[in-house]
XYZ file of C-alpha atoms in Angstrom:
674
model
C 18.598 -15.487 5.847
C 16.285 -13.523 5.168
C 13.979 -10.752 7.073
C 14.192 -11.842 10.436
C 16.801 -15.343 12.162
C 14.299 -17.990 10.524
C 16.318 -19.381 7.696
C 15.111 -19.372 3.975
C 11.356 -17.793 3.931
C 8.555 -17.794 6.184
C 5.576 -19.540 6.367
C 1.966 -19.688 9.012
C 0.016 -17.444 9.655
C -2.006 -15.530 12.999
C -2.380 -17.976 15.645
C -5.123 -17.014 18.120
C -4.590 -19.407 21.162
C -6.599 -17.247 23.658
C -9.758 -18.350 21.875
C -9.276 -22.508 22.269
C -9.081 -24.300 25.319
C -5.841 -25.318 26.051
C -5.714 -28.947 24.992
C -6.200 -27.786 21.396
C -2.917 -26.481 21.181
C -0.561 -29.280 21.605
C -2.744 -30.071 18.090
C -2.245 -27.086 16.523
C 1.718 -26.868 16.998
C 1.511 -30.664 15.879
C -0.070 -29.301 12.740
C 1.655 -26.725 12.180
C 4.983 -28.838 12.005
C 3.397 -30.938 9.571
C 2.495 -28.322 7.159
C 5.974 -26.726 7.373
C 4.978 -23.862 9.561
C 7.704 -22.364 10.962
C 6.538 -18.304 12.048
C 3.458 -17.821 13.477
C 1.739 -13.849 14.816
C 0.782 -13.975 18.563
C -1.274 -11.835 20.574
C -2.426 -8.607 18.453
C -6.206 -8.423 20.429
C -4.611 -9.362 23.484
C -4.443 -6.574 25.512
C -7.452 -7.569 27.714
C -6.249 -11.329 28.362
C -2.480 -9.555 29.093
C -3.576 -6.533 31.665
C -6.730 -7.008 33.200
C -6.507 -3.185 35.591
C -3.948 -0.594 35.582
C -0.327 -2.318 35.623
C -2.017 -5.784 36.673
C -0.426 -8.695 34.049
C -1.124 -12.111 33.245
C 1.099 -13.668 31.196
C 0.870 -17.479 32.099
C -0.979 -18.715 28.855
C 1.137 -16.405 26.801
C 4.656 -18.053 28.676
C 3.019 -22.065 27.689
C 2.407 -20.795 24.304
C 5.425 -19.424 23.834
C 7.881 -21.976 25.207
C 5.121 -24.803 23.598
C 5.282 -23.406 19.804
C 9.536 -23.423 20.315
C 9.648 -26.670 21.362
C 8.958 -27.095 18.307
C 10.607 -25.071 15.873
C 8.208 -22.597 15.133
C 9.104 -18.836 15.842
C 7.151 -15.679 16.851
C 6.309 -12.702 15.517
C 4.765 -11.245 19.064
C 2.326 -8.272 18.829
C 2.439 -6.048 21.698
C -1.522 -6.697 21.799
C -2.046 -3.094 21.200
C -4.471 -3.132 18.601
C -8.086 -2.526 20.631
C -7.684 -1.045 24.192
C -9.262 -3.580 26.745
C -13.437 -2.796 28.515
C -11.779 -1.409 31.511
C -9.834 1.110 30.074
C -12.016 2.153 28.008
C -14.688 2.571 31.117
C -12.243 3.932 32.981
C -11.524 6.742 30.210
C -14.792 7.427 28.307
C -12.968 10.007 26.450
C -10.843 7.373 24.676
C -12.706 6.035 21.767
C -12.749 8.217 18.754
C -15.123 11.184 17.887
C -16.509 11.483 14.122
C -16.776 14.412 11.710
C -20.403 14.548 13.151
C -19.053 15.065 16.568
C -20.412 11.187 17.151
C -18.219 9.440 19.598
C -18.168 5.955 18.444
C -18.601 3.032 20.859
C -16.443 0.379 22.396
C -16.991 -3.532 21.079
C -15.284 -3.784 18.103
C -11.319 -3.045 17.443
C -9.258 0.116 16.817
C -11.442 2.144 19.251
C -9.133 5.131 19.982
C -8.505 8.653 20.075
C -4.717 8.348 18.074
C -4.242 11.486 20.204
C -5.127 10.325 23.593
C -2.504 10.690 25.750
C -4.121 7.690 28.015
C -4.184 5.732 24.943
C -0.516 6.125 24.390
C 0.537 5.587 28.096
C -1.309 2.658 28.274
C 0.514 1.056 25.128
C 3.966 1.920 26.147
C 3.329 0.733 29.414
C 1.782 -2.840 27.774
C 4.737 -2.975 25.131
C 7.723 -2.241 28.201
C 5.915 -5.523 30.173
C 5.896 -7.266 26.963
C 9.908 -6.698 25.710
C 11.114 -6.903 29.292
C 9.252 -10.208 29.598
C 10.054 -11.543 26.696
C 13.505 -10.038 25.794
C 15.281 -13.533 25.772
C 13.227 -15.786 24.751
C 14.047 -18.262 21.674
C 10.766 -18.059 20.385
C 11.213 -14.290 19.668
C 12.332 -13.346 16.121
C 10.166 -9.806 15.282
C 7.967 -7.425 16.931
C 4.464 -6.841 15.868
C 2.904 -3.115 16.778
C -0.800 -2.621 16.914
C -2.391 -3.996 13.868
C -3.526 -1.923 10.216
C -3.213 1.039 11.528
C -5.941 3.117 9.466
C -8.402 0.598 9.185
C -11.018 1.215 11.374
C -9.843 4.379 13.367
C -8.025 6.698 10.903
C -9.638 10.024 12.612
C -10.737 11.744 15.507
C -12.166 14.878 15.508
C -12.933 15.028 19.662
C -11.071 17.879 21.608
C -8.253 15.819 22.225
C -7.513 15.750 19.028
C -8.257 19.467 18.488
C -5.544 20.331 20.803
C -3.089 17.423 18.844
C -3.732 19.232 15.529
C -2.788 22.557 16.631
C 0.051 21.657 18.255
C 0.986 20.292 14.912
C -0.044 23.458 12.815
C 2.395 25.567 15.521
C 5.017 23.206 14.498
C 4.908 23.229 10.508
C 3.744 26.906 10.268
C 5.276 29.104 13.837
C 2.830 31.733 13.689
C -0.728 32.308 12.703
C 0.234 34.510 9.617
C 2.341 31.271 8.168
C -0.711 29.578 9.072
C -3.370 32.077 7.469
C -0.841 32.498 4.346
C -0.730 28.861 3.864
C -4.646 28.288 4.574
C -5.686 31.482 2.526
C -8.063 32.233 5.219
C -8.814 35.603 3.602
C -11.129 33.492 1.518
C -14.998 33.166 3.184
C -13.520 35.208 6.577
C -11.520 32.310 7.794
C -8.970 34.230 9.383
C -7.714 33.407 12.759
C -6.543 35.646 15.415
C -5.621 32.692 17.557
C -4.528 29.198 18.299
C -7.616 28.260 20.150
C -9.895 29.435 17.327
C -8.568 26.442 14.719
C -10.088 22.906 15.107
C -10.063 19.426 12.619
C -12.231 20.218 9.715
C -15.599 18.483 11.449
C -19.050 18.634 9.427
C -20.002 21.498 8.253
C -22.676 23.492 6.559
C -20.672 23.515 2.984
C -16.706 22.977 1.763
C -14.132 23.284 3.861
C -11.130 25.198 3.353
C -9.373 22.445 1.148
C -5.971 23.764 2.502
C -7.137 22.698 6.084
C -8.339 19.639 4.645
C -4.780 18.016 3.504
C -3.187 19.318 6.431
C -5.840 17.339 8.733
C -4.254 14.076 6.387
C -0.816 15.343 7.140
C -1.809 15.412 10.745
C -3.624 12.385 11.183
C -1.373 9.979 9.359
C 1.276 11.219 11.618
C -0.754 10.945 14.972
C -0.725 7.104 14.289
C 2.994 6.980 13.527
C 3.188 8.874 16.693
C 1.723 5.814 18.491
C 3.473 2.989 16.564
C 7.016 5.267 17.015
C 5.908 5.276 20.818
C 5.862 1.960 21.286
C 8.761 1.153 18.347
C 11.059 3.362 20.730
C 10.069 0.947 24.047
C 10.478 -1.795 22.218
C 14.118 -0.734 20.808
C 15.133 -0.002 24.371
C 14.417 -3.130 26.122
C 14.662 -5.723 22.657
C 17.445 -3.434 19.998
C 18.368 -6.564 18.433
C 14.705 -7.860 17.577
C 13.169 -5.971 14.213
C 10.149 -3.845 14.583
C 7.335 -4.343 11.686
C 3.530 -3.448 11.432
C 1.376 -4.407 9.489
C 0.410 -2.004 6.565
C -2.317 -2.393 4.391
C -1.656 -1.978 0.254
C -1.944 1.170 -1.143
C -3.880 2.487 1.491
C -4.841 6.183 1.029
C -4.982 7.711 4.207
C -1.242 6.921 5.299
C 1.714 8.725 4.232
C 3.826 4.247 3.786
C 7.121 6.488 2.465
C 6.671 8.016 6.299
C 5.549 4.823 7.843
C 8.336 2.468 6.578
C 10.809 5.053 7.143
C 10.688 4.078 11.403
C 10.265 0.288 10.856
C 12.765 -2.456 10.142
C 10.477 -4.719 8.285
C 7.857 -3.882 5.505
C 4.868 -6.041 6.068
C 1.947 -6.342 4.477
C -1.940 -7.340 4.554
C -3.099 -8.740 1.093
C -6.443 -9.579 0.083
C -6.896 -9.965 -3.884
C -10.369 -10.727 -4.501
C -10.913 -13.866 -6.280
C -13.732 -12.268 -8.073
C -12.155 -9.625 -9.580
C -10.683 -10.128 -12.867
C -7.905 -7.637 -12.470
C -6.971 -9.400 -8.817
C -3.203 -10.265 -10.054
C -2.495 -7.060 -11.246
C -3.915 -4.984 -8.502
C -2.456 -7.441 -5.783
C 1.129 -6.743 -7.869
C 0.845 -3.496 -7.766
C 0.726 -3.409 -3.937
C 4.084 -5.970 -3.941
C 5.617 -3.860 -6.153
C 4.783 -0.860 -3.293
C 5.838 -2.820 -0.329
C 9.030 -3.920 -2.331
C 10.064 -0.230 -3.049
C 9.393 1.077 0.239
C 12.519 0.529 1.816
C 13.845 -1.449 -1.267
C 14.476 -4.463 -0.523
C 12.527 -7.969 0.605
C 9.496 -7.987 2.758
C 7.352 -9.715 4.141
C 3.150 -10.763 3.242
C 2.437 -10.926 6.462
C -1.804 -11.624 6.365
C -3.829 -13.185 3.177
C -6.599 -15.251 2.752
C -6.379 -18.992 2.465
C -9.902 -18.983 0.985
C -12.465 -16.594 0.953
C -12.554 -13.380 3.448
C -15.546 -12.658 5.629
C -16.010 -8.567 4.795
C -16.737 -8.520 1.186
C -20.894 -8.176 0.414
C -19.967 -11.365 -1.258
C -17.089 -13.137 -0.387
C -16.177 -15.595 -3.002
C -13.773 -18.729 -1.691
C -10.794 -19.167 -3.820
C -10.960 -22.143 -6.481
C -8.639 -24.775 -6.201
C -4.953 -23.575 -6.701
C -5.091 -19.996 -6.125
C -4.468 -20.151 -2.731
C -0.931 -21.235 -4.566
C -0.623 -18.827 -7.230
C -1.662 -15.671 -5.111
C 1.207 -16.844 -2.769
C 4.324 -16.991 -5.524
C 2.589 -14.148 -6.643
C 3.747 -12.282 -3.136
C 7.496 -14.715 -3.805
C 7.944 -13.231 -7.055
C 7.630 -9.848 -6.177
C 10.004 -9.502 -2.958
C 7.971 -10.834 -0.116
C 10.268 -13.464 2.157
C 7.877 -15.270 2.990
C 3.715 -16.128 3.217
C 1.799 -15.693 6.440
C -2.081 -15.996 6.480
C -4.889 -14.802 8.214
C -5.583 -16.811 9.910
C -4.063 -20.854 11.289
C -7.256 -21.995 12.684
C -10.423 -20.853 11.823
C -12.657 -19.149 14.591
C -15.701 -20.035 16.365
C -17.399 -17.248 17.061
C -16.823 -13.391 16.279
C -16.964 -11.278 13.265
C -14.475 -13.382 11.020
C -15.876 -16.520 12.077
C -16.129 -17.085 8.511
C -12.825 -16.421 7.243
C -10.747 -18.886 5.799
C -8.231 -20.333 7.779
C -5.267 -22.441 6.820
C -6.745 -25.495 8.945
C -10.711 -24.420 8.401
C -13.574 -25.812 10.542
C -13.747 -29.222 8.740
C -10.293 -30.366 10.112
C -7.437 -31.994 7.927
C -10.010 -33.904 5.946
C -10.353 -31.035 3.501
C -9.393 -29.522 0.355
C -8.370 -26.261 2.053
C -5.841 -28.429 4.993
C -4.527 -30.039 1.891
C -3.677 -27.080 -0.285
C -2.369 -26.065 3.150
C -0.117 -29.022 3.527
C 1.158 -28.284 -0.481
C 1.721 -24.777 -0.103
C 4.096 -25.500 2.955
C 6.148 -27.629 0.750
C 6.571 -25.630 -2.221
C 7.560 -22.391 -0.057
C 10.411 -24.769 1.229
C 11.657 -25.840 -2.203
C 12.032 -21.929 -2.769
C 14.016 -21.290 0.463
C 16.886 -20.208 -2.124
C 14.215 -16.939 -2.964
C 15.085 -15.823 0.683
C 16.977 -11.971 0.822
C 17.154 -11.326 -3.046
C 16.296 -8.292 -4.856
C 14.596 -7.177 -7.975
C 15.879 -4.917 -10.675
C 13.515 -2.141 -12.222
C 13.929 -0.043 -14.964
C 10.415 1.945 -14.728
C 10.294 3.771 -11.917
C 5.863 5.276 -10.612
C 6.064 8.276 -9.031
C 3.840 8.143 -5.465
C 3.273 11.651 -3.637
C 0.892 10.668 -0.682
C 0.375 14.666 0.010
C -0.313 15.009 -3.832
C -3.085 12.032 -3.442
C -4.407 13.870 -0.744
C -5.003 16.762 -2.710
C -6.144 15.454 -5.606
C -9.000 13.703 -3.698
C -10.063 16.375 -2.123
C -13.729 16.890 -1.329
C -15.742 19.993 -3.012
C -12.943 21.326 -4.185
C -12.028 20.243 -8.326
C -12.883 20.575 -11.239
C -13.624 16.507 -11.211
C -14.249 13.790 -8.500
C -13.250 11.521 -11.411
C -9.796 11.254 -11.006
C -8.798 8.805 -8.398
C -4.760 8.045 -7.800
C -5.107 4.112 -7.244
C -7.230 4.181 -10.460
C -4.729 6.363 -12.375
C -1.773 4.455 -11.301
C -3.393 0.874 -12.520
C -4.017 2.404 -15.895
C -0.056 2.921 -16.747
C 0.820 -0.393 -14.253
C -0.980 -2.962 -16.089
C 0.668 -2.686 -19.621
C 4.077 -2.914 -17.951
C 2.747 -5.965 -15.868
C 1.216 -6.996 -19.332
C 4.718 -6.502 -21.018
C 6.858 -8.777 -17.646
C 8.222 -5.106 -17.033
C 9.849 -4.938 -13.657
C 8.217 -1.251 -11.803
C 9.612 -0.039 -8.819
C 7.581 3.050 -7.011
C 9.290 6.326 -5.587
C 8.453 9.330 -3.768
C 9.528 12.845 -4.467
C 13.474 13.398 -3.945
C 14.587 9.533 -4.540
C 17.433 9.285 -6.416
C 15.679 8.643 -10.101
C 19.213 7.835 -12.308
C 19.264 4.442 -12.252
C 15.615 4.540 -14.204
C 15.650 4.320 -17.839
C 11.744 5.032 -18.085
C 10.083 7.118 -14.536
C 6.384 7.703 -15.099
C 4.525 10.501 -13.240
C 0.559 9.250 -13.601
C -0.240 12.256 -11.430
C 1.832 15.115 -9.519
C -1.393 17.518 -8.987
C 0.650 18.692 -5.949
C 4.137 19.798 -6.969
C 6.671 21.729 -6.353
C 9.737 23.697 -7.464
C 12.170 21.295 -5.703
C 10.149 18.009 -7.004
C 10.145 19.818 -10.431
C 14.154 20.384 -10.731
C 14.274 16.543 -9.515
C 12.317 15.438 -12.479
C 14.435 18.112 -14.913
C 17.825 16.364 -13.812
C 16.336 12.617 -14.631
C 18.561 11.553 -17.463
C 15.811 9.080 -19.059
C 12.642 8.922 -20.235
C 9.894 10.592 -18.242
C 6.201 10.780 -18.802
C 3.413 13.392 -16.923
C -0.173 12.284 -17.392
C -2.652 15.586 -16.353
C -3.609 17.648 -14.436
C 0.056 17.931 -12.710
C 2.558 20.870 -11.953
C -1.518 22.759 -10.460
C -0.825 23.469 -7.030
C 2.138 24.108 -4.309
C 2.241 22.506 -0.868
C -0.265 24.430 0.587
C -2.445 23.742 -2.052
C -2.266 27.234 -3.663
C -2.324 27.518 -7.286
C 0.555 28.345 -9.177
C 1.504 31.708 -10.205
C 0.732 31.610 -14.310
C -1.515 28.360 -13.610
C -1.029 24.311 -14.320
C 1.797 23.060 -14.825
C 3.321 25.253 -12.665
C 6.988 24.798 -12.121
C 6.683 21.757 -14.773
C 6.280 24.182 -17.616
C 9.441 24.692 -18.782
C 10.288 20.828 -18.569
C 7.086 19.924 -20.831
C 6.974 23.021 -22.588
C 3.301 23.902 -22.489
C 0.859 25.378 -19.827
C -2.866 24.007 -19.312
C -5.202 26.733 -20.431
C -8.340 25.213 -19.188
C -9.549 21.899 -17.764
C -12.394 20.730 -19.886
C -13.269 16.993 -17.575
C -15.624 15.076 -19.403
C -19.717 14.509 -18.332
C -19.927 10.563 -17.250
C -20.885 8.865 -20.610
C -19.370 10.445 -22.806
C -15.838 9.679 -24.625
C -13.437 12.349 -26.602
C -11.815 10.394 -29.222
C -7.841 10.811 -29.458
C -5.982 10.940 -33.116
C -2.655 9.697 -32.634
C 0.323 11.463 -35.062
C 4.025 10.057 -36.217
C 6.089 10.443 -33.411
C 8.113 13.628 -34.400
C 11.993 13.541 -33.842
C 13.453 15.239 -31.160
C 14.166 18.260 -31.304
C 11.912 19.351 -34.398
C 12.273 22.902 -34.322
C 8.809 23.903 -34.443
C 6.002 23.093 -32.036
C 2.779 21.276 -33.654
C 4.647 20.407 -36.828
C 4.706 16.636 -38.220
C 7.161 13.905 -36.897
C 10.541 13.366 -39.051
C 11.190 10.168 -37.785
C 9.305 6.336 -37.437
C 5.930 6.160 -37.548
C 5.329 5.032 -34.014
C 1.928 6.112 -32.964
C 0.436 7.881 -36.432
C -3.279 6.740 -37.704
C -4.540 5.299 -34.057
C -7.744 6.507 -32.248
C -7.344 6.426 -29.209
C -10.059 7.263 -26.605
C -10.437 9.736 -23.745
C -12.913 9.843 -21.020
C -13.620 11.566 -17.666
C -10.852 14.046 -18.705
C -9.303 16.097 -21.102
C -7.444 19.866 -21.025
C -7.234 22.617 -23.466
C -2.814 22.790 -24.292
C -1.218 26.061 -25.326
C 2.351 24.944 -26.614
C 5.114 27.004 -25.804
C 8.314 24.668 -27.795
C 6.322 20.393 -27.287
C 5.430 18.732 -30.042
C 2.121 16.812 -30.861
C 1.905 13.433 -30.441
C -1.717 13.191 -30.140
C -5.011 15.748 -31.328
C -8.347 15.334 -30.195
C -11.209 14.699 -32.867
C -14.178 15.929 -32.761
C -16.214 17.430 -29.635
C -14.956 21.326 -28.237
C -11.493 20.690 -27.740
C -11.263 19.408 -32.300
C -7.853 19.596 -34.156
C -6.049 20.850 -30.151
C -3.268 18.779 -29.089
C -3.562 16.238 -26.289
C -0.447 13.751 -26.048
C 2.969 16.218 -26.665
C 6.184 15.569 -26.321
C 9.982 18.263 -25.674
C 12.370 16.118 -25.758
C 12.504 13.169 -23.492
C 9.434 14.193 -21.899
C 5.889 13.298 -23.176
C 2.529 14.696 -21.355
C -0.858 13.407 -21.284
C -3.875 16.852 -21.413
C -6.090 13.244 -21.179
C -7.436 10.081 -19.954
C -6.794 7.275 -22.323
C -8.520 4.076 -21.965
C -5.266 2.137 -22.602
C -2.375 4.342 -22.677
C -0.321 1.646 -23.640
C 0.445 2.577 -27.748
C 1.894 5.968 -25.896
C 3.824 3.674 -23.201
C 4.805 0.849 -25.430
C 6.856 3.946 -27.734
C 8.258 5.152 -24.960
C 9.631 2.027 -23.834
C 10.551 0.579 -27.134
C 12.636 4.473 -27.103
C 14.862 4.234 -23.790
C 15.062 -0.269 -24.711
C 13.471 -1.500 -21.723
C 12.119 -4.993 -22.387
C 10.278 -7.636 -19.930
C 12.090 -9.859 -17.676
C 11.552 -12.444 -20.811
C 13.242 -10.836 -23.327
C 8.968 -10.896 -25.054
C 5.602 -9.967 -24.246
C 4.520 -13.031 -21.985
C 1.281 -14.511 -23.115
C -2.132 -13.162 -21.999
C -2.569 -13.868 -18.309
C 1.105 -14.934 -17.601
C 3.281 -13.466 -15.322
C 6.985 -12.997 -15.450
C 9.169 -11.660 -12.520
C 12.638 -12.161 -12.038
C 13.885 -11.921 -8.688
C 17.696 -12.438 -7.677
C 18.667 -15.815 -10.384
C 15.102 -16.830 -9.803
C 12.442 -16.314 -12.788
C 8.687 -16.518 -11.652
C 6.263 -17.570 -14.489
C 2.622 -17.735 -13.036
C -0.183 -18.669 -15.184
C -3.087 -16.810 -14.238
C -5.227 -17.231 -17.319
C -8.055 -20.393 -17.432
C -6.106 -22.257 -20.283
C -2.531 -23.599 -20.914
C -0.235 -20.730 -21.690
C 3.048 -21.926 -23.788
C 5.672 -19.268 -22.576
C 9.706 -19.236 -24.215
C 12.305 -19.033 -21.893
C 15.617 -16.913 -22.014
C 17.736 -19.760 -20.866
C 17.730 -23.072 -19.854
C 17.368 -23.563 -15.913
C 15.655 -26.022 -13.417
C 11.830 -25.678 -12.444
C 12.251 -25.838 -8.645
C 8.733 -26.946 -8.021
C 8.819 -29.399 -10.394
C 12.705 -30.501 -10.241
C 12.138 -30.887 -14.439
C 15.017 -28.987 -16.377
C 13.324 -26.269 -19.121
C 14.270 -25.342 -22.129
C 13.018 -23.385 -24.918
C 9.662 -23.197 -23.867
C 7.329 -24.721 -21.288
C 3.638 -25.031 -21.362
C 2.032 -24.026 -17.750
C -1.727 -25.119 -16.804
C -4.163 -22.822 -15.728
C -3.553 -21.434 -11.935
C 0.156 -23.432 -12.463
C 3.443 -21.390 -11.999
C 7.220 -22.861 -12.927
C 10.066 -20.841 -10.370
C 13.103 -21.247 -12.971
C 16.395 -20.896 -11.303
C 18.422 -19.525 -14.095
């Protein structure tokens, strides 16, 4: 049993029966059964069809489609239909739509057209959620509740007066007194000292840069305000249907919402993933986001939306070549999803998403898309035994949303070129290429089970976080611009790396961002033996990095060493000869952004005894993942690849018994039951 009462893996997609005459429904459910669909998401954008006036409900059509789906053995992920308020609610309450930072109230006609702090909106969502829960609490098709939809997609924040009042309440709860707030925000700068709570407002458009501490708290508040909308509905659902799990669909690695906090509030982590078929790095980016989803609750998750082919919202919407839909779906399963679901089941004829692909396209069943849908359904059934199994990772990447928000604050940093997602990807990509399982972890999580922990950036770092890292018994890698500020976005006394100074054995005297278009050579030294007594002395151990010239761009730092040892020095430029990469004990620090950190990473992994799931680096383009006793080998490349096998086993996709090695065609895969 996987995430719900549906056995095996879930397979299906968003179904919008309200967009079609009822005579089409019978054909839909018949074709769903033919394709092996066992669950669909229903009623995501149906508020205006379900509640036609305040407290006036029309559930007849939803009753009929749920009964029809159940009669054909298809379960339902039932949305609370609150993703978009209905027109009658917006017109009765003109203060409900969100206001942007410039003071413009946005118009109805898209989706998510609400202020997250609006009591009218929250009251309406609770009313509808209760009506839905009470009506369908005992319906046999119901296996999962789906609250809202893609929170933070269109509406991230609102700057209206209702939001301002909510923000003030949030600030009072956080700081208690105005003295506490003034101290945290550093309001003596630029004459911003507050003497009454009513003087506080959201960081609206201003003549110049806005206080970065205010912006950081606004990011915290905005994530919490949307979370409060989710929690209001979840509370109702749990009261009426305590045994039905609750989810809301995330949007991969989304900057706006702290998914660590959000995941703690839901029963099942689910994600909407749309890797770009035209992006050569799409597979690596998708794998990183899938590993985050698995890590959020350290359990299997659910791919709730993906595209069978092209999407409808990019500037150029490239379809997926034959086999790519299958390959992307298998990748999600390899990284911990207990199902493969799509937006959407039947392709819409009208609206903004009429050109978004579907499992059943405009052309019907005599199409390549439909044939691939049938084939994928059969593959998912073959892999039913994967459901519920986990992944053991020896490497963790640290991700802290509050640090991310501080790192990318507008107009207040030495460079605006530091982007956390890119930093994460620069370390994740070589791990992915080596077939090494990776967890992501938040501050405060127990790290003792890992051999290697990598912190690509910890701009915001508290003393407690530094103590946790100091207690980690394995090998630690810390990226640049870390330990700079505290939780209030104030620079640590003594300067960076603040509370990390003793752990890293150095201090950062100056930040030295590299102008666009320029690069900085970094000459690697021999790897020093641990405990070598003299800072900067040549290493006494076996050479590991010595002699290599690496390339840095975007960022560099002037480092002064306490008791760290040099692994690499800048060559040429204003920092010529100064330390660029250092080590103190088992802790490595990079004071620059390397184009490719693989040489540093490889040495750390080898020293820690971390190898990939196949025991050797897979061929280029081949992704190797192990989930339980299943080995996934996915060929994202354009040529066939020969992959050595760590053990013999049966390929569940073909039934072949394999040993020694296997040749995998382009865009093909092997799932080996070991």
